[in-house]
Protein backbone atom coordinates (compact mmCIF):
# COMPACT_ATOMS: atom_id res chain seq x y z
CA UNK A 1 0.00 0.00 0.00
CA UNK A 2 1.31 3.42 -0.94
CA UNK A 3 1.45 5.68 2.08
CA UNK A 4 2.94 9.02 3.04
CA UNK A 5 3.78 9.83 6.66
CA UNK A 6 4.81 13.04 8.37
CA UNK A 7 6.34 13.04 11.83
CA UNK A 8 6.03 14.91 14.12
CA UNK A 9 2.44 16.12 13.92
CA UNK A 10 3.41 19.38 15.62
CA UNK A 11 6.62 21.35 16.12
CA UNK A 12 7.39 24.53 18.02
CA UNK A 13 10.63 26.48 17.56
CA UNK A 14 11.97 29.92 18.50
CA UNK A 15 12.24 32.57 15.82
CA UNK A 16 15.46 32.48 13.81
CA UNK A 17 16.04 28.76 14.13
CA UNK A 18 16.74 26.61 11.09
CA UNK A 19 14.45 23.58 10.99
CA UNK A 20 13.69 20.44 9.01
CA UNK A 21 10.29 18.89 8.35
CA UNK A 22 10.19 15.22 7.47
CA UNK A 23 8.12 13.24 4.99
CA UNK A 24 8.46 9.50 4.36
CA UNK A 25 6.84 7.35 1.67
CA UNK A 26 6.53 3.61 1.23
CA UNK A 27 7.04 3.17 -2.51
CA UNK A 28 10.34 4.06 -4.20
CA UNK A 29 8.55 4.23 -7.57
CA UNK A 30 7.72 7.85 -6.93
CA UNK A 31 6.98 10.19 -9.83
CA UNK A 32 7.24 13.45 -7.90
CA UNK A 33 6.70 14.96 -4.48
CA UNK A 34 5.11 18.28 -3.64
CA UNK A 35 5.27 20.37 -0.46
CA UNK A 36 2.33 22.60 0.48
CA UNK A 37 1.58 25.15 3.15
CA UNK A 38 -1.88 25.46 4.72
CA UNK A 39 -2.96 28.31 6.97
CA UNK A 40 -5.88 27.64 9.38
CA UNK A 41 -9.18 27.35 7.53
CA UNK A 42 -7.56 28.05 4.17
CA UNK A 43 -6.66 26.17 1.04
CA UNK A 44 -3.22 24.81 0.18
CA UNK A 45 -0.39 26.86 -1.29
CA UNK A 46 2.19 25.00 -3.33
CA UNK A 47 5.73 25.58 -2.10
CA UNK A 48 7.99 23.23 -4.03
CA UNK A 49 7.65 20.36 -6.51
CA UNK A 50 10.48 17.84 -6.87
CA UNK A 51 10.50 15.48 -9.82
CA UNK A 52 11.87 11.95 -9.34
CA UNK A 53 14.92 12.86 -11.44
CA UNK A 54 15.81 15.72 -9.09
CA UNK A 55 17.43 15.62 -5.67
CA UNK A 56 16.40 19.03 -4.42
CA UNK A 57 14.56 22.25 -5.15
CA UNK A 58 15.04 25.68 -3.61
CA UNK A 59 12.80 28.70 -3.25
CA UNK A 60 13.98 31.55 -1.07
CA UNK A 61 14.49 30.27 2.49
CA UNK A 62 13.00 26.88 1.58
CA UNK A 63 14.88 23.85 0.34
CA UNK A 64 13.26 20.49 -0.33
CA UNK A 65 15.16 17.27 -0.93
CA UNK A 66 14.13 13.89 -2.26
CA UNK A 67 15.83 10.54 -1.58
CA UNK A 68 13.97 7.78 -3.37
CA UNK A 69 16.16 4.96 -2.07
CA UNK A 70 15.43 5.79 1.56
CA UNK A 71 11.83 6.87 0.92
CA UNK A 72 12.33 10.30 2.42
CA UNK A 73 11.84 13.95 1.63
CA UNK A 74 12.75 16.88 3.83
CA UNK A 75 11.72 20.52 3.80
CA UNK A 76 14.40 22.79 5.24
CA UNK A 77 13.33 26.23 6.43
CA UNK A 78 16.16 28.66 7.10
CA UNK A 79 15.98 31.47 9.65
CA UNK A 80 12.38 30.75 10.63
CA UNK A 81 9.94 33.63 11.18
CA UNK A 82 6.58 33.84 13.00
CA UNK A 83 4.96 34.19 9.58
CA UNK A 84 6.13 30.66 8.77
CA UNK A 85 3.67 29.29 11.34
CA UNK A 86 1.29 27.01 9.43
CA UNK A 87 0.66 23.37 8.63
CA UNK A 88 3.02 21.87 6.08
CA UNK A 89 1.84 18.94 3.98
CA UNK A 90 3.78 16.73 1.64
CA UNK A 91 2.11 14.79 -1.16
CA UNK A 92 3.53 12.10 -3.42
CA UNK A 93 2.53 11.03 -6.90
CA UNK A 94 3.58 7.46 -7.53
CA UNK A 95 4.31 5.99 -10.94
CA UNK A 96 1.20 4.46 -12.45
CA UNK A 97 -1.18 6.59 -10.36
CA UNK A 98 -2.15 9.13 -12.98
CA UNK A 99 -3.40 12.33 -11.42
CA UNK A 100 -3.47 11.01 -7.87
CA UNK A 101 -1.63 12.66 -5.01
CA UNK A 102 -1.26 10.81 -1.71
CA UNK A 103 -0.97 13.21 1.20
CA UNK A 104 0.73 12.97 4.56
CA UNK A 105 -1.14 14.08 7.66
CA UNK A 106 0.85 17.31 7.91
CA UNK A 107 3.16 18.92 10.46
CA UNK A 108 1.84 22.00 12.25
CA UNK A 109 4.67 24.45 12.82
CA UNK A 110 4.65 27.24 15.38
CA UNK A 111 7.47 29.78 15.30
CA UNK A 112 7.57 31.77 18.52
CA UNK A 113 8.75 35.40 18.48
CA UNK B 1 -6.30 37.48 -11.35
CA UNK B 2 -5.97 33.82 -12.28
CA UNK B 3 -7.02 31.30 -9.72
CA UNK B 4 -9.54 28.87 -8.31
CA UNK B 5 -12.69 29.95 -6.56
CA UNK B 6 -14.93 27.82 -4.37
CA UNK B 7 -18.35 28.68 -3.05
CA UNK B 8 -19.88 28.86 -0.60
CA UNK B 9 -17.27 29.22 2.13
CA UNK B 10 -19.61 27.50 4.61
CA UNK B 11 -22.46 25.14 3.78
CA UNK B 12 -25.02 23.53 6.03
CA UNK B 13 -26.76 20.29 5.10
CA UNK B 14 -29.92 18.84 6.57
CA UNK B 15 -30.53 15.13 6.88
CA UNK B 16 -31.46 13.55 3.55
CA UNK B 17 -30.51 16.61 1.56
CA UNK B 18 -28.20 16.78 -1.45
CA UNK B 19 -25.91 19.81 -1.60
CA UNK B 20 -23.62 21.05 -4.36
CA UNK B 21 -20.23 22.70 -3.90
CA UNK B 22 -18.99 24.99 -6.63
CA UNK B 23 -15.46 25.07 -8.06
CA UNK B 24 -14.39 27.39 -10.88
CA UNK B 25 -10.93 28.02 -12.35
CA UNK B 26 -9.67 30.51 -14.90
CA UNK B 27 -6.18 29.03 -15.22
CA UNK B 28 -7.04 27.20 -18.45
CA UNK B 29 -6.18 23.93 -16.73
CA UNK B 30 -7.43 20.65 -18.14
CA UNK B 31 -7.37 18.61 -14.92
CA UNK B 32 -9.47 19.27 -11.83
CA UNK B 33 -9.76 17.48 -8.50
CA UNK B 34 -11.89 17.26 -5.38
CA UNK B 35 -10.37 16.39 -2.01
CA UNK B 36 -11.81 15.94 1.45
CA UNK B 37 -9.87 16.95 4.58
CA UNK B 38 -10.79 15.73 8.06
CA UNK B 39 -9.16 17.02 11.27
CA UNK B 40 -5.75 15.49 11.88
CA UNK B 41 -5.74 13.77 8.51
CA UNK B 42 -4.27 14.52 5.16
CA UNK B 43 -6.34 15.14 2.07
CA UNK B 44 -8.15 12.24 0.42
CA UNK B 45 -9.12 12.23 -3.25
CA UNK B 46 -12.85 12.05 -4.03
CA UNK B 47 -12.99 12.52 -7.81
CA UNK B 48 -10.80 13.90 -10.55
CA UNK B 49 -11.30 14.93 -14.16
CA UNK B 50 -8.73 15.01 -16.93
CA UNK B 51 -10.87 16.68 -19.58
CA UNK B 52 -14.39 17.92 -20.18
CA UNK B 53 -17.07 15.23 -19.94
CA UNK B 54 -14.68 12.78 -18.32
CA UNK B 55 -14.07 12.03 -14.64
CA UNK B 56 -12.71 9.22 -12.50
CA UNK B 57 -13.39 8.03 -8.97
CA UNK B 58 -10.78 8.62 -6.33
CA UNK B 59 -10.33 6.75 -3.06
CA UNK B 60 -13.55 7.88 -1.33
CA UNK B 61 -16.10 8.49 -4.10
CA UNK B 62 -19.06 6.78 -2.40
CA UNK B 63 -21.83 9.24 -1.59
CA UNK B 64 -20.48 11.90 -3.95
CA UNK B 65 -21.08 12.81 -7.60
CA UNK B 66 -19.47 15.25 -10.02
CA UNK B 67 -19.93 16.66 -13.50
CA UNK B 68 -17.54 18.33 -15.93
CA UNK B 69 -19.61 20.05 -18.59
CA UNK B 70 -17.23 22.99 -18.94
CA UNK B 71 -13.46 23.19 -18.69
CA UNK B 72 -13.69 25.92 -16.06
CA UNK B 73 -16.16 24.22 -13.74
CA UNK B 74 -16.15 21.01 -11.67
CA UNK B 75 -19.06 20.98 -9.18
CA UNK B 76 -19.26 18.36 -6.44
CA UNK B 77 -22.58 17.06 -5.12
CA UNK B 78 -22.68 15.54 -1.65
CA UNK B 79 -25.63 13.18 -1.71
CA UNK B 80 -27.77 11.88 1.12
CA UNK B 81 -25.90 8.59 0.76
CA UNK B 82 -22.81 10.20 2.29
CA UNK B 83 -23.40 9.49 5.97
CA UNK B 84 -20.51 11.49 7.38
CA UNK B 85 -20.22 14.58 5.18
CA UNK B 86 -18.87 17.03 7.77
CA UNK B 87 -15.42 18.00 6.47
CA UNK B 88 -13.40 20.64 4.67
CA UNK B 89 -13.65 20.23 0.89
CA UNK B 90 -10.87 21.42 -1.38
CA UNK B 91 -10.88 21.76 -5.13
CA UNK B 92 -7.66 21.80 -7.15
CA UNK B 93 -6.53 22.04 -10.75
CA UNK B 94 -3.42 21.36 -12.83
CA UNK B 95 -2.43 21.66 -16.47
CA UNK B 96 -2.73 17.92 -16.91
CA UNK B 97 -2.32 14.65 -15.05
CA UNK B 98 1.36 14.23 -15.91
CA UNK B 99 2.80 15.43 -12.65
CA UNK B 100 2.32 19.17 -12.81
CA UNK B 101 1.83 21.32 -9.74
CA UNK B 102 -1.69 21.26 -8.35
CA UNK B 103 -3.21 24.60 -7.37
CA UNK B 104 -5.88 24.74 -4.68
CA UNK B 105 -8.97 26.80 -4.00
CA UNK B 106 -9.82 28.30 -0.58
CA UNK B 107 -12.11 25.42 0.43
CA UNK B 108 -15.70 24.91 1.55
CA UNK B 109 -16.55 23.77 5.06
CA UNK B 110 -19.61 21.53 5.12
CA UNK B 111 -21.53 21.07 8.35
CA UNK B 112 -24.53 18.87 9.08
CA UNK B 113 -27.50 20.36 10.94
GROMACS .gro file of C-alpha atoms in nm:
model
  226
    1UNK     CA    1   0.000   0.000   0.000
    2UNK     CA    2   0.131   0.342  -0.094
    3UNK     CA    3   0.145   0.568   0.208
    4UNK     CA    4   0.294   0.902   0.304
    5UNK     CA    5   0.378   0.983   0.666
    6UNK     CA    6   0.481   1.304   0.837
    7UNK     CA    7   0.634   1.304   1.183
    8UNK     CA    8   0.603   1.491   1.412
    9UNK     CA    9   0.244   1.612   1.392
   10UNK     CA   10   0.341   1.938   1.562
   11UNK     CA   11   0.662   2.135   1.612
   12UNK     CA   12   0.739   2.453   1.802
   13UNK     CA   13   1.063   2.648   1.756
   14UNK     CA   14   1.197   2.992   1.850
   15UNK     CA   15   1.224   3.257   1.582
   16UNK     CA   16   1.546   3.248   1.381
   17UNK     CA   17   1.604   2.876   1.413
   18UNK     CA   18   1.674   2.661   1.109
   19UNK     CA   19   1.445   2.358   1.099
   20UNK     CA   20   1.369   2.044   0.901
   21UNK     CA   21   1.029   1.889   0.835
   22UNK     CA   22   1.019   1.522   0.747
   23UNK     CA   23   0.812   1.324   0.499
   24UNK     CA   24   0.846   0.950   0.436
   25UNK     CA   25   0.684   0.735   0.167
   26UNK     CA   26   0.653   0.361   0.123
   27UNK     CA   27   0.704   0.317  -0.251
   28UNK     CA   28   1.034   0.406  -0.420
   29UNK     CA   29   0.855   0.423  -0.757
   30UNK     CA   30   0.772   0.785  -0.693
   31UNK     CA   31   0.698   1.019  -0.983
   32UNK     CA   32   0.724   1.345  -0.790
   33UNK     CA   33   0.670   1.496  -0.448
   34UNK     CA   34   0.511   1.828  -0.364
   35UNK     CA   35   0.527   2.037  -0.046
   36UNK     CA   36   0.233   2.260   0.048
   37UNK     CA   37   0.158   2.515   0.315
   38UNK     CA   38  -0.188   2.546   0.472
   39UNK     CA   39  -0.296   2.831   0.697
   40UNK     CA   40  -0.588   2.764   0.938
   41UNK     CA   41  -0.918   2.735   0.753
   42UNK     CA   42  -0.756   2.805   0.417
   43UNK     CA   43  -0.666   2.617   0.104
   44UNK     CA   44  -0.322   2.481   0.018
   45UNK     CA   45  -0.039   2.686  -0.129
   46UNK     CA   46   0.219   2.500  -0.333
   47UNK     CA   47   0.573   2.558  -0.210
   48UNK     CA   48   0.799   2.323  -0.403
   49UNK     CA   49   0.765   2.036  -0.651
   50UNK     CA   50   1.048   1.784  -0.687
   51UNK     CA   51   1.050   1.548  -0.982
   52UNK     CA   52   1.187   1.195  -0.934
   53UNK     CA   53   1.492   1.286  -1.144
   54UNK     CA   54   1.581   1.572  -0.909
   55UNK     CA   55   1.743   1.562  -0.567
   56UNK     CA   56   1.640   1.903  -0.442
   57UNK     CA   57   1.456   2.225  -0.515
   58UNK     CA   58   1.504   2.568  -0.361
   59UNK     CA   59   1.280   2.870  -0.325
   60UNK     CA   60   1.398   3.155  -0.107
   61UNK     CA   61   1.449   3.027   0.249
   62UNK     CA   62   1.300   2.688   0.158
   63UNK     CA   63   1.488   2.385   0.034
   64UNK     CA   64   1.326   2.049  -0.033
   65UNK     CA   65   1.516   1.727  -0.093
   66UNK     CA   66   1.413   1.389  -0.226
   67UNK     CA   67   1.583   1.054  -0.158
   68UNK     CA   68   1.397   0.778  -0.337
   69UNK     CA   69   1.616   0.496  -0.207
   70UNK     CA   70   1.543   0.579   0.156
   71UNK     CA   71   1.183   0.687   0.092
   72UNK     CA   72   1.233   1.030   0.242
   73UNK     CA   73   1.184   1.395   0.163
   74UNK     CA   74   1.275   1.688   0.383
   75UNK     CA   75   1.172   2.052   0.380
   76UNK     CA   76   1.440   2.279   0.524
   77UNK     CA   77   1.333   2.623   0.643
   78UNK     CA   78   1.616   2.866   0.710
   79UNK     CA   79   1.598   3.147   0.965
   80UNK     CA   80   1.238   3.075   1.063
   81UNK     CA   81   0.994   3.363   1.118
   82UNK     CA   82   0.658   3.384   1.300
   83UNK     CA   83   0.496   3.419   0.958
   84UNK     CA   84   0.613   3.066   0.877
   85UNK     CA   85   0.367   2.929   1.134
   86UNK     CA   86   0.129   2.701   0.943
   87UNK     CA   87   0.066   2.337   0.863
   88UNK     CA   88   0.302   2.187   0.608
   89UNK     CA   89   0.184   1.894   0.398
   90UNK     CA   90   0.378   1.673   0.164
   91UNK     CA   91   0.211   1.479  -0.116
   92UNK     CA   92   0.353   1.210  -0.342
   93UNK     CA   93   0.253   1.103  -0.690
   94UNK     CA   94   0.358   0.746  -0.753
   95UNK     CA   95   0.431   0.599  -1.094
   96UNK     CA   96   0.120   0.446  -1.245
   97UNK     CA   97  -0.118   0.659  -1.036
   98UNK     CA   98  -0.215   0.913  -1.298
   99UNK     CA   99  -0.340   1.233  -1.142
  100UNK     CA  100  -0.347   1.101  -0.787
  101UNK     CA  101  -0.163   1.266  -0.501
  102UNK     CA  102  -0.126   1.081  -0.171
  103UNK     CA  103  -0.097   1.321   0.120
  104UNK     CA  104   0.073   1.297   0.456
  105UNK     CA  105  -0.114   1.408   0.766
  106UNK     CA  106   0.085   1.731   0.791
  107UNK     CA  107   0.316   1.892   1.046
  108UNK     CA  108   0.184   2.200   1.225
  109UNK     CA  109   0.467   2.445   1.282
  110UNK     CA  110   0.465   2.724   1.538
  111UNK     CA  111   0.747   2.978   1.530
  112UNK     CA  112   0.757   3.177   1.852
  113UNK     CA  113   0.875   3.540   1.848
  114UNK     CA  114  -0.630   3.748  -1.135
  115UNK     CA  115  -0.597   3.382  -1.228
  116UNK     CA  116  -0.702   3.130  -0.972
  117UNK     CA  117  -0.954   2.887  -0.831
  118UNK     CA  118  -1.269   2.995  -0.656
  119UNK     CA  119  -1.493   2.782  -0.437
  120UNK     CA  120  -1.835   2.868  -0.305
  121UNK     CA  121  -1.988   2.886  -0.060
  122UNK     CA  122  -1.727   2.922   0.213
  123UNK     CA  123  -1.961   2.750   0.461
  124UNK     CA  124  -2.246   2.514   0.378
  125UNK     CA  125  -2.502   2.353   0.603
  126UNK     CA  126  -2.676   2.029   0.510
  127UNK     CA  127  -2.992   1.884   0.657
  128UNK     CA  128  -3.053   1.513   0.688
  129UNK     CA  129  -3.146   1.355   0.355
  130UNK     CA  130  -3.051   1.661   0.156
  131UNK     CA  131  -2.820   1.678  -0.145
  132UNK     CA  132  -2.591   1.981  -0.160
  133UNK     CA  133  -2.362   2.105  -0.436
  134UNK     CA  134  -2.023   2.270  -0.390
  135UNK     CA  135  -1.899   2.499  -0.663
  136UNK     CA  136  -1.546   2.507  -0.806
  137UNK     CA  137  -1.439   2.739  -1.088
  138UNK     CA  138  -1.093   2.802  -1.235
  139UNK     CA  139  -0.967   3.051  -1.490
  140UNK     CA  140  -0.618   2.903  -1.522
  141UNK     CA  141  -0.704   2.720  -1.845
  142UNK     CA  142  -0.618   2.393  -1.673
  143UNK     CA  143  -0.743   2.065  -1.814
  144UNK     CA  144  -0.737   1.861  -1.492
  145UNK     CA  145  -0.947   1.927  -1.183
  146UNK     CA  146  -0.976   1.748  -0.850
  147UNK     CA  147  -1.189   1.726  -0.538
  148UNK     CA  148  -1.037   1.639  -0.201
  149UNK     CA  149  -1.181   1.594   0.145
  150UNK     CA  150  -0.987   1.695   0.458
  151UNK     CA  151  -1.079   1.573   0.806
  152UNK     CA  152  -0.916   1.702   1.127
  153UNK     CA  153  -0.575   1.549   1.188
  154UNK     CA  154  -0.574   1.377   0.851
  155UNK     CA  155  -0.427   1.452   0.516
  156UNK     CA  156  -0.634   1.514   0.207
  157UNK     CA  157  -0.815   1.224   0.042
  158UNK     CA  158  -0.912   1.223  -0.325
  159UNK     CA  159  -1.285   1.205  -0.403
  160UNK     CA  160  -1.299   1.252  -0.781
  161UNK     CA  161  -1.080   1.390  -1.055
  162UNK     CA  162  -1.130   1.493  -1.416
  163UNK     CA  163  -0.873   1.501  -1.693
  164UNK     CA  164  -1.087   1.668  -1.958
  165UNK     CA  165  -1.439   1.792  -2.018
  166UNK     CA  166  -1.707   1.523  -1.994
  167UNK     CA  167  -1.468   1.278  -1.832
  168UNK     CA  168  -1.407   1.203  -1.464
  169UNK     CA  169  -1.271   0.922  -1.250
  170UNK     CA  170  -1.339   0.803  -0.897
  171UNK     CA  171  -1.078   0.862  -0.633
  172UNK     CA  172  -1.033   0.675  -0.306
  173UNK     CA  173  -1.355   0.788  -0.133
  174UNK     CA  174  -1.610   0.849  -0.410
  175UNK     CA  175  -1.906   0.678  -0.240
  176UNK     CA  176  -2.183   0.924  -0.159
  177UNK     CA  177  -2.048   1.190  -0.395
  178UNK     CA  178  -2.108   1.281  -0.760
  179UNK     CA  179  -1.947   1.525  -1.002
  180UNK     CA  180  -1.993   1.666  -1.350
  181UNK     CA  181  -1.754   1.833  -1.593
  182UNK     CA  182  -1.961   2.005  -1.859
  183UNK     CA  183  -1.723   2.299  -1.894
  184UNK     CA  184  -1.346   2.319  -1.869
  185UNK     CA  185  -1.369   2.592  -1.606
  186UNK     CA  186  -1.616   2.422  -1.374
  187UNK     CA  187  -1.615   2.101  -1.167
  188UNK     CA  188  -1.906   2.098  -0.918
  189UNK     CA  189  -1.926   1.836  -0.644
  190UNK     CA  190  -2.258   1.706  -0.512
  191UNK     CA  191  -2.268   1.554  -0.165
  192UNK     CA  192  -2.563   1.318  -0.171
  193UNK     CA  193  -2.777   1.188   0.112
  194UNK     CA  194  -2.590   0.859   0.076
  195UNK     CA  195  -2.281   1.020   0.229
  196UNK     CA  196  -2.340   0.949   0.597
  197UNK     CA  197  -2.051   1.149   0.738
  198UNK     CA  198  -2.022   1.458   0.518
  199UNK     CA  199  -1.887   1.703   0.777
  200UNK     CA  200  -1.542   1.800   0.647
  201UNK     CA  201  -1.340   2.064   0.467
  202UNK     CA  202  -1.365   2.023   0.089
  203UNK     CA  203  -1.087   2.142  -0.138
  204UNK     CA  204  -1.088   2.176  -0.513
  205UNK     CA  205  -0.766   2.180  -0.715
  206UNK     CA  206  -0.653   2.204  -1.075
  207UNK     CA  207  -0.342   2.136  -1.283
  208UNK     CA  208  -0.243   2.166  -1.647
  209UNK     CA  209  -0.273   1.792  -1.691
  210UNK     CA  210  -0.232   1.465  -1.505
  211UNK     CA  211   0.136   1.423  -1.591
  212UNK     CA  212   0.280   1.543  -1.265
  213UNK     CA  213   0.232   1.917  -1.281
  214UNK     CA  214   0.183   2.132  -0.974
  215UNK     CA  215  -0.169   2.126  -0.835
  216UNK     CA  216  -0.321   2.460  -0.737
  217UNK     CA  217  -0.588   2.474  -0.468
  218UNK     CA  218  -0.897   2.680  -0.400
  219UNK     CA  219  -0.982   2.830  -0.058
  220UNK     CA  220  -1.211   2.542   0.043
  221UNK     CA  221  -1.570   2.491   0.155
  222UNK     CA  222  -1.655   2.377   0.506
  223UNK     CA  223  -1.961   2.153   0.512
  224UNK     CA  224  -2.153   2.107   0.835
  225UNK     CA  225  -2.453   1.887   0.908
  226UNK     CA  226  -2.750   2.036   1.094
   0.00000   0.00000   0.00000
